[in-house]
mmCIF file of C-alpha atoms and ligand atoms in Angstrom:
data_model
loop_
_atom_site.group_PDB
_atom_site.id
_atom_site.type_symbol
_atom_site.label_atom_id
_atom_site.label_comp_id
_atom_site.label_asym_id
_atom_site.label_seq_id
_atom_site.Cartn_x
_atom_site.Cartn_y
_atom_site.Cartn_z
ATOM 1 C CA ALA Y 776 -18.414 -9.485 0.415
ATOM 2 C CA ALA Y 777 -14.659 -9.414 -1.799
ATOM 3 C CA LYS Y 778 -13.751 -12.121 0.940
ATOM 4 C CA HIS Y 779 -11.734 -14.848 -0.083
ATOM 5 C CA LEU Y 780 -11.590 -13.619 -3.416
ATOM 6 C CA GLY Y 781 -8.291 -13.712 -4.861
ATOM 7 C CA ARG Y 782 -6.761 -16.751 -3.229
ATOM 8 C CA ASN Y 783 -5.457 -18.632 -5.751
ATOM 9 C CA ASN Y 784 -3.344 -15.249 -6.694
ATOM 10 C CA PHE Y 785 -0.622 -16.710 -4.607
ATOM 11 C CA GLN Y 786 3.231 -15.156 -5.212
ATOM 12 C CA ILE Y 787 6.143 -17.570 -4.707
ATOM 13 C CA TYR Y 788 9.263 -16.174 -4.067
ATOM 14 C CA GLU Y 789 12.113 -17.796 -5.471
ATOM 15 C CA VAL Y 790 14.929 -15.446 -4.259
ATOM 16 C CA SER Y 791 15.224 -15.797 -0.708
ATOM 17 C CA PRO Y 792 16.698 -12.788 1.590
ATOM 18 C CA GLU Y 793 19.817 -14.839 2.098
ATOM 19 C CA TYR Y 794 20.571 -15.194 -1.820
ATOM 20 C CA ALA Y 795 19.968 -11.394 -2.299
ATOM 21 C CA ARG Y 796 22.306 -10.089 0.526
ATOM 22 C CA GLU Y 797 25.241 -12.602 -0.928
ATOM 23 C CA HIS Y 798 23.971 -11.664 -4.778
ATOM 24 C CA GLY Y 799 23.463 -7.832 -3.510
ATOM 25 C CA MET Y 800 26.094 -6.143 -6.197
ATOM 26 C CA ALA Y 801 24.484 -8.694 -9.035
ATOM 27 C CA LEU Y 802 20.946 -8.113 -8.150
ATOM 28 C CA LYS Y 803 21.336 -4.169 -8.651
ATOM 29 C CA THR Y 804 23.034 -4.471 -11.781
ATOM 30 C CA ARG Y 805 20.107 -6.242 -13.070
ATOM 31 C CA LEU Y 806 17.818 -4.212 -11.471
ATOM 32 C CA ARG Y 807 19.087 -1.188 -13.181
ATOM 33 C CA HIS Y 808 17.778 -2.805 -16.181
ATOM 34 C CA ALA Y 809 14.143 -4.497 -14.802
ATOM 35 C CA GLU Y 810 12.001 -1.583 -15.877
ATOM 36 C CA GLY Y 811 13.627 -0.633 -19.512
ATOM 37 C CA ASN Y 812 13.135 -5.018 -20.418
ATOM 38 C CA GLY Y 813 9.267 -4.470 -18.690
ATOM 39 C CA GLU Y 814 9.995 -6.811 -15.587
ATOM 40 C CA LEU Y 815 8.583 -5.106 -13.171
ATOM 41 C CA ARG Y 816 4.235 -5.329 -12.654
ATOM 42 C CA VAL Y 817 1.913 -3.618 -9.975
ATOM 43 C CA VAL Y 818 -0.386 -5.451 -8.191
ATOM 44 C CA TYR Y 819 -3.281 -4.011 -6.290
ATOM 45 C CA GLN Y 820 -4.725 -5.263 -3.032
ATOM 46 C CA PRO Y 821 -8.003 -3.654 -1.916
ATOM 47 C CA GLN Y 822 -9.017 -2.093 1.583
ATOM 48 C CA VAL Y 823 -12.680 -2.742 3.042
ATOM 49 C CA ASN Y 824 -14.540 -0.107 5.202
ATOM 50 C CA THR Y 825 -14.774 -2.402 8.197
ATOM 51 C CA GLU Y 826 -18.640 -2.006 8.926
ATOM 52 C CA THR Y 827 -19.486 -2.687 5.121
ATOM 53 C CA GLU Y 828 -16.659 -4.873 4.230
ATOM 54 C CA ASP Y 829 -17.375 -3.072 0.665
ATOM 55 C CA ILE Y 830 -14.417 -1.538 -1.245
ATOM 56 C CA VAL Y 831 -13.333 2.075 -0.279
ATOM 57 C CA GLY Y 832 -9.430 1.580 -2.162
ATOM 58 C CA MET Y 833 -5.781 0.073 -3.004
ATOM 59 C CA GLU Y 834 -2.994 -0.108 -2.112
ATOM 60 C CA ALA Y 835 -0.374 -0.332 -5.264
ATOM 61 C CA LEU Y 836 2.764 -3.001 -5.001
ATOM 62 C CA VAL Y 837 5.585 -3.655 -6.831
ATOM 63 C CA ARG Y 838 6.875 -6.907 -8.447
ATOM 64 C CA TRP Y 839 10.049 -7.634 -9.808
ATOM 65 C CA GLU Y 840 9.363 -10.871 -12.171
ATOM 66 C CA HIS Y 841 12.780 -11.774 -13.362
ATOM 67 C CA PRO Y 842 13.000 -14.139 -16.170
ATOM 68 C CA GLU Y 843 15.538 -16.104 -14.484
ATOM 69 C CA LEU Y 844 15.262 -15.881 -11.127
ATOM 70 C CA GLY Y 845 11.316 -15.537 -10.710
ATOM 71 C CA MET Y 846 9.119 -13.674 -8.521
ATOM 72 C CA ILE Y 847 11.527 -11.018 -6.208
ATOM 73 C CA SER Y 848 9.717 -9.452 -3.215
ATOM 74 C CA PRO Y 849 9.773 -5.843 -2.696
ATOM 75 C CA ALA Y 850 10.877 -6.749 0.767
ATOM 76 C CA VAL Y 851 14.387 -7.880 -1.309
ATOM 77 C CA PHE Y 852 14.739 -5.070 -4.112
ATOM 78 C CA ILE Y 853 13.685 -1.920 -2.411
ATOM 79 C CA PRO Y 854 16.403 -1.792 -0.224
ATOM 80 C CA LEU Y 855 18.749 -2.353 -3.204
ATOM 81 C CA ALA Y 856 16.891 0.210 -5.338
ATOM 82 C CA GLU Y 857 16.944 3.018 -2.338
ATOM 83 C CA GLU Y 858 20.677 2.514 -1.914
ATOM 84 C CA SER Y 859 21.450 2.453 -5.134
ATOM 85 C CA GLY Y 860 19.015 5.930 -6.202
ATOM 86 C CA LEU Y 861 17.017 3.514 -8.923
ATOM 87 C CA ILE Y 862 14.050 4.086 -6.307
ATOM 88 C CA VAL Y 863 13.548 6.952 -7.805
ATOM 89 C CA SER Y 864 12.788 6.078 -11.323
ATOM 90 C CA ILE Y 865 11.016 2.525 -10.224
ATOM 91 C CA GLY Y 866 9.110 4.797 -7.827
ATOM 92 C CA GLU Y 867 7.887 7.487 -10.614
ATOM 93 C CA TRP Y 868 7.329 4.321 -12.681
ATOM 94 C CA VAL Y 869 4.639 2.584 -10.018
ATOM 95 C CA MET Y 870 2.986 5.644 -9.459
ATOM 96 C CA ARG Y 871 2.576 6.533 -12.958
ATOM 97 C CA THR Y 872 1.407 2.884 -13.878
ATOM 98 C CA ALA Y 873 -0.799 2.719 -10.675
ATOM 99 C CA CYS Y 874 -2.336 6.348 -11.531
ATOM 100 C CA ARG Y 875 -3.030 5.524 -14.568
ATOM 101 C CA GLN Y 876 -4.889 1.575 -13.689
ATOM 102 C CA ALA Y 877 -7.206 3.528 -10.929
ATOM 103 C CA LYS Y 878 -7.970 5.976 -13.216
ATOM 104 C CA GLU Y 879 -8.803 3.582 -16.002
ATOM 105 C CA TRP Y 880 -11.253 1.552 -13.153
ATOM 106 C CA GLU Y 881 -12.979 4.525 -11.890
ATOM 107 C CA GLN Y 882 -13.697 5.347 -15.727
ATOM 108 C CA ARG Y 883 -15.231 2.090 -16.442
ATOM 109 C CA TYR Y 884 -16.753 1.109 -12.949
ATOM 110 C CA GLY Y 885 -17.802 5.073 -11.799
ATOM 111 C CA LEU Y 886 -15.925 3.650 -8.878
ATOM 112 C CA ARG Y 887 -13.388 6.294 -7.071
ATOM 113 C CA LEU Y 888 -11.267 4.022 -5.244
ATOM 114 C CA ARG Y 889 -8.451 5.558 -3.069
ATOM 115 C CA LEU Y 890 -5.141 4.481 -4.126
ATOM 116 C CA GLY Y 891 -2.097 3.925 -1.843
ATOM 117 C CA VAL Y 892 0.739 4.339 -3.088
ATOM 118 C CA ASN Y 893 4.549 3.467 -1.384
ATOM 119 C CA LEU Y 894 6.764 6.111 -1.354
ATOM 120 C CA SER Y 895 10.524 5.546 -0.203
ATOM 121 C CA ALA Y 896 11.944 8.180 1.788
ATOM 122 C CA VAL Y 897 15.014 8.580 -0.882
ATOM 123 C CA GLN Y 898 11.887 9.685 -3.056
ATOM 124 C CA LEU Y 899 10.642 12.531 -0.050
ATOM 125 C CA MET Y 900 14.257 13.748 -0.262
ATOM 126 C CA GLU Y 901 14.109 14.025 -3.842
ATOM 127 C CA PRO Y 902 13.660 18.252 -4.538
ATOM 128 C CA ARG Y 903 12.167 16.973 -7.946
ATOM 129 C CA LEU Y 904 9.275 15.144 -6.637
ATOM 130 C CA MET Y 905 6.547 17.745 -6.350
ATOM 131 C CA GLU Y 906 6.985 18.061 -10.427
ATOM 132 C CA THR Y 907 6.690 14.227 -11.021
ATOM 133 C CA VAL Y 908 3.921 13.844 -9.118
ATOM 134 C CA ALA Y 909 2.556 16.835 -10.227
ATOM 135 C CA SER Y 910 2.998 15.358 -13.999
ATOM 136 C CA VAL Y 911 1.885 12.313 -13.022
ATOM 137 C CA LEU Y 912 -1.470 13.700 -11.787
ATOM 138 C CA ARG Y 913 -1.925 16.006 -15.068
ATOM 139 C CA GLU Y 914 -1.282 13.263 -17.454
ATOM 140 C CA THR Y 915 -3.469 10.915 -15.788
ATOM 141 C CA GLY Y 916 -6.053 12.946 -15.029
ATOM 142 C CA LEU Y 917 -6.480 11.197 -11.219
ATOM 143 C CA ASP Y 918 -7.979 13.470 -8.795
ATOM 144 C CA PRO Y 919 -5.140 14.046 -6.034
ATOM 145 C CA THR Y 920 -7.560 13.604 -3.231
ATOM 146 C CA LEU Y 921 -7.576 9.836 -4.179
ATOM 147 C CA LEU Y 922 -3.898 9.637 -4.132
ATOM 148 C CA GLU Y 923 -2.360 8.502 -0.689
ATOM 149 C CA MET Y 924 1.048 8.708 -0.008
ATOM 150 C CA GLU Y 925 2.626 5.521 2.278
ATOM 151 C CA ILE Y 926 5.109 6.933 4.307
ATOM 152 C CA THR Y 927 7.161 4.076 6.183
ATOM 153 C CA GLU Y 928 9.014 5.557 9.458
ATOM 154 C CA SER Y 929 12.239 4.442 8.301
ATOM 155 C CA VAL Y 930 14.228 7.663 8.424
ATOM 156 C CA SER Y 931 14.046 10.121 11.056
ATOM 157 C CA ILE Y 932 12.324 12.848 10.631
ATOM 158 C CA LYS Y 933 14.836 15.207 12.400
ATOM 159 C CA ALA Y 934 17.759 13.930 9.952
ATOM 160 C CA ALA Y 935 15.721 15.300 6.605
ATOM 161 C CA PRO Y 936 13.712 18.570 7.081
ATOM 162 C CA ASN Y 937 13.173 18.585 3.485
ATOM 163 C CA LEU Y 938 10.890 15.496 3.800
ATOM 164 C CA VAL Y 939 8.501 17.260 6.304
ATOM 165 C CA ASP Y 940 8.264 20.020 3.557
ATOM 166 C CA ASN Y 941 7.732 17.721 1.007
ATOM 167 C CA LEU Y 942 4.758 15.861 2.704
ATOM 168 C CA HIS Y 943 3.317 19.367 3.303
ATOM 169 C CA ALA Y 944 3.800 20.570 -0.142
ATOM 170 C CA LEU Y 945 2.240 16.703 -1.294
ATOM 171 C CA HIS Y 946 -0.847 17.820 1.012
ATOM 172 C CA ARG Y 947 -1.503 21.433 -0.130
ATOM 173 C CA MET Y 948 -1.572 19.469 -3.896
ATOM 174 C CA GLY Y 949 -4.390 17.516 -2.431
ATOM 175 C CA CYS Y 950 -2.521 13.992 -1.867
ATOM 176 C CA HIS Y 951 -3.548 12.277 1.521
ATOM 177 C CA ILE Y 952 -0.912 10.819 3.628
ATOM 178 C CA ALA Y 953 -0.774 7.541 5.793
ATOM 179 C CA ILE Y 954 2.048 6.760 7.815
ATOM 180 C CA ASP Y 955 2.525 2.928 7.145
ATOM 181 C CA ASP Y 956 3.656 0.064 9.648
ATOM 182 C CA PHE Y 957 2.593 2.370 12.274
ATOM 183 C CA GLY Y 958 4.343 1.033 15.539
ATOM 184 C CA THR Y 959 7.100 -0.587 14.592
ATOM 185 C CA GLY Y 960 9.822 2.232 13.728
ATOM 186 C CA ALA Y 961 11.757 5.053 15.732
ATOM 187 C CA ALA Y 962 9.526 7.770 15.912
ATOM 188 C CA SER Y 963 6.134 6.832 15.287
ATOM 189 C CA LEU Y 964 4.731 9.514 17.519
ATOM 190 C CA ASP Y 965 6.844 12.183 16.169
ATOM 191 C CA TYR Y 966 5.410 11.395 12.679
ATOM 192 C CA LEU Y 967 2.403 11.548 13.873
ATOM 193 C CA ARG Y 968 2.776 15.060 15.321
ATOM 194 C CA ARG Y 969 5.301 16.415 12.744
ATOM 195 C CA LEU Y 970 3.569 15.008 9.480
ATOM 196 C CA PRO Y 971 -0.150 15.825 7.456
ATOM 197 C CA ALA Y 972 -1.054 12.539 8.148
ATOM 198 C CA ASP Y 973 -4.551 11.698 7.378
ATOM 199 C CA ARG Y 974 -4.162 8.187 7.843
ATOM 200 C CA ILE Y 975 -2.610 5.025 10.676
ATOM 201 C CA LYS Y 976 -1.647 2.081 9.137
ATOM 202 C CA ILE Y 977 -1.406 -0.182 11.572
ATOM 203 C CA ASP Y 978 0.901 -2.325 11.166
ATOM 204 C CA GLN Y 979 0.513 -6.302 10.118
ATOM 205 C CA SER Y 980 3.030 -7.615 13.564
ATOM 206 C CA PHE Y 981 0.496 -6.042 15.336
ATOM 207 C CA VAL Y 982 -2.523 -7.093 13.925
ATOM 208 C CA ARG Y 983 -1.157 -10.486 14.009
ATOM 209 C CA ASN Y 984 -1.157 -10.435 17.612
ATOM 210 C CA ILE Y 985 -4.640 -10.194 18.208
ATOM 211 C CA GLY Y 986 -6.433 -13.273 20.225
ATOM 212 C CA VAL Y 987 -2.507 -13.941 20.633
ATOM 213 C CA ASP Y 988 -0.837 -11.227 22.747
ATOM 214 C CA PRO Y 989 -3.160 -8.921 25.075
ATOM 215 C CA ASP Y 990 -0.127 -6.393 25.080
ATOM 216 C CA ASP Y 991 -0.470 -6.094 21.296
ATOM 217 C CA GLU Y 992 -3.748 -5.917 21.568
ATOM 218 C CA ALA Y 993 -3.556 -3.438 23.740
ATOM 219 C CA ILE Y 994 -1.880 -1.763 21.572
ATOM 220 C CA VAL Y 995 -4.052 -2.081 18.709
ATOM 221 C CA ARG Y 996 -6.799 -0.840 20.528
ATOM 222 C CA ALA Y 997 -4.447 2.079 21.973
ATOM 223 C CA THR Y 998 -3.540 3.086 18.519
ATOM 224 C CA ILE Y 999 -7.240 3.546 17.075
ATOM 225 C CA GLU Y 1000 -8.135 5.068 19.858
ATOM 226 C CA MET Y 1001 -5.360 7.616 19.721
ATOM 227 C CA ALA Y 1002 -6.073 8.308 15.624
ATOM 228 C CA HIS Y 1003 -9.227 8.715 16.271
ATOM 229 C CA ARG Y 1004 -8.704 11.793 19.394
ATOM 230 C CA LEU Y 1005 -6.186 12.878 16.796
ATOM 231 C CA LYS Y 1006 -9.067 12.691 14.179
ATOM 232 C CA ARG Y 1007 -7.095 10.596 11.841
ATOM 233 C CA ALA Y 1008 -8.321 7.167 10.034
ATOM 234 C CA VAL Y 1009 -6.831 4.455 10.819
ATOM 235 C CA VAL Y 1010 -6.364 0.789 8.636
ATOM 236 C CA ALA Y 1011 -5.274 -2.199 9.610
ATOM 237 C CA GLU Y 1012 -3.158 -4.666 7.860
ATOM 238 C CA GLY Y 1013 -2.309 -8.010 7.493
ATOM 239 C CA VAL Y 1014 -6.037 -9.031 8.254
ATOM 240 C CA GLU Y 1015 -5.934 -12.678 8.458
ATOM 241 C CA ILE Y 1016 -8.739 -14.632 9.848
ATOM 242 C CA GLU Y 1017 -12.433 -13.558 11.176
ATOM 243 C CA GLN Y 1018 -10.926 -13.036 14.721
ATOM 244 C CA HIS Y 1019 -9.026 -10.211 14.047
ATOM 245 C CA LEU Y 1020 -11.486 -8.321 12.242
ATOM 246 C CA GLN Y 1021 -13.958 -8.920 14.758
ATOM 247 C CA PHE Y 1022 -11.533 -7.404 17.426
ATOM 248 C CA LEU Y 1023 -10.978 -4.491 14.542
ATOM 249 C CA ARG Y 1024 -14.714 -4.112 14.231
ATOM 250 C CA THR Y 1025 -15.471 -4.137 18.367
ATOM 251 C CA TYR Y 1026 -12.570 -1.588 18.591
ATOM 252 C CA GLY Y 1027 -13.709 0.860 15.487
ATOM 253 C CA CYS Y 1028 -10.953 0.560 13.074
ATOM 254 C CA ASP Y 1029 -12.189 2.378 9.967
ATOM 255 C CA GLU Y 1030 -10.772 -0.051 7.436
ATOM 256 C CA LEU Y 1031 -8.832 -3.373 7.059
ATOM 257 C CA GLN Y 1032 -6.448 -5.012 4.566
ATOM 258 C CA GLY Y 1033 -5.183 -8.132 4.133
ATOM 259 C CA TYR Y 1034 -5.153 -11.824 3.070
ATOM 260 C CA LEU Y 1035 -9.130 -12.497 4.633
ATOM 261 C CA PHE Y 1036 -10.340 -10.672 2.445
ATOM 262 C CA CYS Y 1037 -8.355 -10.601 -0.982
ATOM 263 C CA ARG Y 1038 -4.485 -11.074 -1.607
ATOM 264 C CA PRO Y 1039 -3.077 -8.622 -3.852
ATOM 265 C CA LEU Y 1040 -4.188 -8.913 -7.474
ATOM 266 C CA GLN Y 1041 -2.954 -8.585 -10.931
ATOM 267 C CA PRO Y 1042 -4.601 -5.730 -12.528
ATOM 268 C CA ILE Y 1043 -6.573 -8.242 -14.613
ATOM 269 C CA SER Y 1044 -8.084 -9.953 -11.194
ATOM 270 C CA PHE Y 1045 -8.595 -7.357 -9.767
ATOM 271 C CA ASP Y 1046 -10.599 -5.690 -12.783
ATOM 272 C CA LYS Y 1047 -13.084 -9.364 -12.387
ATOM 273 C CA LEU Y 1048 -14.057 -8.436 -8.571
ATOM 274 C CA LEU Y 1049 -14.883 -4.970 -9.404
ATOM 275 C CA ALA Y 1050 -16.655 -6.486 -12.796
ATOM 276 C CA GLU Y 1051 -18.531 -9.151 -10.142
ATOM 277 C CA ARG Y 1052 -19.052 -6.486 -7.564
ATOM 278 C CA GLN Y 1053 -20.727 -4.162 -10.153
ATOM 279 C CA ARG Y 1054 -22.854 -6.998 -11.043
ATOM 280 C CA LEU Y 1055 -23.583 -7.869 -7.535
ATOM 281 C CA LEU Y 1056 -24.908 -4.135 -7.041
ATOM 282 C CA GLU Y 1057 -26.954 -4.320 -10.242
ATOM 283 C CA GLY Y 1058 -29.134 -7.531 -9.571
ATOM 284 C CA ARG Y 1059 -29.803 -6.026 -6.031
ATOM 285 C CA THR Y 1060 -31.064 -2.532 -7.741
ATOM 286 C CA THR Y 1061 -33.021 -4.451 -10.355
ATOM 287 C CA GLU Y 1062 -34.362 -7.136 -7.879
ATOM 288 C CA PRO Y 1063 -38.435 -6.428 -7.292
HETATM 289 P P1 LIG T 232 3.560 -2.246 2.984
HETATM 290 O O1 LIG T 232 3.751 -0.713 2.295
HETATM 291 O O2 LIG T 232 3.315 -2.353 4.498
HETATM 292 O O3 LIG T 232 2.837 -3.412 2.409
HETATM 293 C C1 LIG T 232 1.966 -4.538 2.803
HETATM 294 C C2 LIG T 232 2.275 -5.739 2.625
HETATM 295 O O4 LIG T 232 1.904 -6.426 3.556
HETATM 296 C C3 LIG T 232 2.176 -6.204 0.869
HETATM 297 O O5 LIG T 232 3.942 -7.021 0.982
HETATM 298 C C4 LIG T 232 1.116 -7.178 0.945
HETATM 299 O O6 LIG T 232 1.284 -8.311 0.322
HETATM 300 C C5 LIG T 232 1.367 -8.019 2.367
HETATM 301 N N1 LIG T 232 -0.220 -8.279 2.920
HETATM 302 C C6 LIG T 232 -0.904 -7.797 2.657
HETATM 303 N N2 LIG T 232 -2.171 -8.502 3.306
HETATM 304 C C7 LIG T 232 -1.456 -9.175 4.208
HETATM 305 C C8 LIG T 232 -1.875 -10.304 5.112
HETATM 306 O O7 LIG T 232 -2.834 -10.653 5.224
HETATM 307 N N3 LIG T 232 -0.917 -11.220 5.796
HETATM 308 C C9 LIG T 232 -0.035 -10.789 5.263
HETATM 309 N N4 LIG T 232 1.177 -11.799 6.067
HETATM 310 N N5 LIG T 232 0.688 -9.615 4.843
HETATM 311 C C10 LIG T 232 0.084 -9.564 4.036
HETATM 312 P P2 LIG T 232 4.555 -7.338 -0.383
HETATM 313 O O8 LIG T 232 4.045 -6.669 -1.229
HETATM 314 O O9 LIG T 232 5.429 -8.317 -0.614
HETATM 315 O O10 LIG T 232 5.536 -5.563 0.134
HETATM 316 C C11 LIG T 232 6.289 -5.848 0.968
HETATM 317 C C12 LIG T 232 6.451 -4.072 1.359
HETATM 318 O O11 LIG T 232 7.860 -3.796 0.483
HETATM 319 C C13 LIG T 232 5.529 -3.340 1.498
HETATM 320 O O12 LIG T 232 5.074 -3.316 2.924
HETATM 321 C C14 LIG T 232 6.769 -1.772 1.092
HETATM 322 O O13 LIG T 232 7.345 -1.475 2.106
HETATM 323 C C15 LIG T 232 7.469 -2.114 -0.402
HETATM 324 N N6 LIG T 232 6.903 -1.852 -0.848
HETATM 325 C C16 LIG T 232 5.906 -2.249 -1.779
HETATM 326 N N7 LIG T 232 5.721 -1.899 -3.231
HETATM 327 C C17 LIG T 232 6.587 -0.683 -2.854
HETATM 328 C C18 LIG T 232 6.373 0.337 -3.937
HETATM 329 O O14 LIG T 232 6.549 0.478 -5.106
HETATM 330 N N8 LIG T 232 7.636 1.445 -3.440
HETATM 331 C C19 LIG T 232 8.198 1.414 -2.433
HETATM 332 N N9 LIG T 232 9.120 2.353 -1.828
HETATM 333 N N10 LIG T 232 7.897 -0.025 -1.307
HETATM 334 C C20 LIG T 232 7.619 -0.757 -1.707
HETATM 335 MG MG1 LIG T 233 2.309 0.747 2.351
HETATM 336 MG MG1 LIG T 234 2.168 -1.580 5.963
HETATM 337 MG MG1 LIG T 235 5.506 -3.336 5.566
#
């Protein structure tokens, strides 16, 4: 039902990865002031149930809107933030902003949407992470079971034992854990075995090749089957066309995220989407 909404939320990034490589130092300096200057934004992308296509969750994605450089992609500035350690405070800001927003929507629409927040490995190795998450949950009043930490397989968990401990502690607090970009990292299966993961997010590079590459199709099917045998839920990322949806539905992928349904939305647009959904539902129940 949410399909094709948010089509005009196109994001134009003016800073290319080449520019970022050349001007990394200058960008890092500017990044240090981004949070304080109010240049960071959080956008939200819906996740839908594969069968009903109803919204069940959302992923919080950070944006950097620089007054002169324009919109800077997280793919460009997150690595800089990780190198400089700034990711710890930026990540905390994103989490607090998104949890506050999720609580607001819960109260306004009575909808308990799951909130996915991306956590960098740098944040996961911070001893203070537990305190941060606990205080964000306390301040915002969000139910911990609605908060899902998305972890990318960018680091070897063997090299970072306290990362695993932190994830178990988060899980004990009630938070959910999702393995992001599943299948692209060096240690996917090892992650699955050692981390308290509730959900697997199939990377968009596999989803993109549905209908194109039979090997990638086989990987998608096998991932869904494996996840279900391990009693984990599966979300597919980067669902862009009807053919992706049909394939993922046929093979029982639980949830979908991608441009076919909705692009990441500014809070005001996401709010409109929820209001529209509520209108439709109310219309349906009051009809004779
Ligand atoms: P991710 O966590 O895998 O997020 C999914 C990315 O796929 C997002 O890119 C989203 O806009 C994009 N996407 C969603 N649907 C489609 C689709 O149908 N087609 C295509 N081609 N792309 C789609 P985005 O927002 O540019 O973020 C890129 C990455 O930056 C994220 O990948 C995540 O790894 C990182 N990131 C974003 N926000 C944060 C954050 O707050 N903290 C941290 N540590 N990392 C973040
Ligand atoms: Mg993610
Ligand atoms: Mg991903
Ligand atoms: Mg990614």
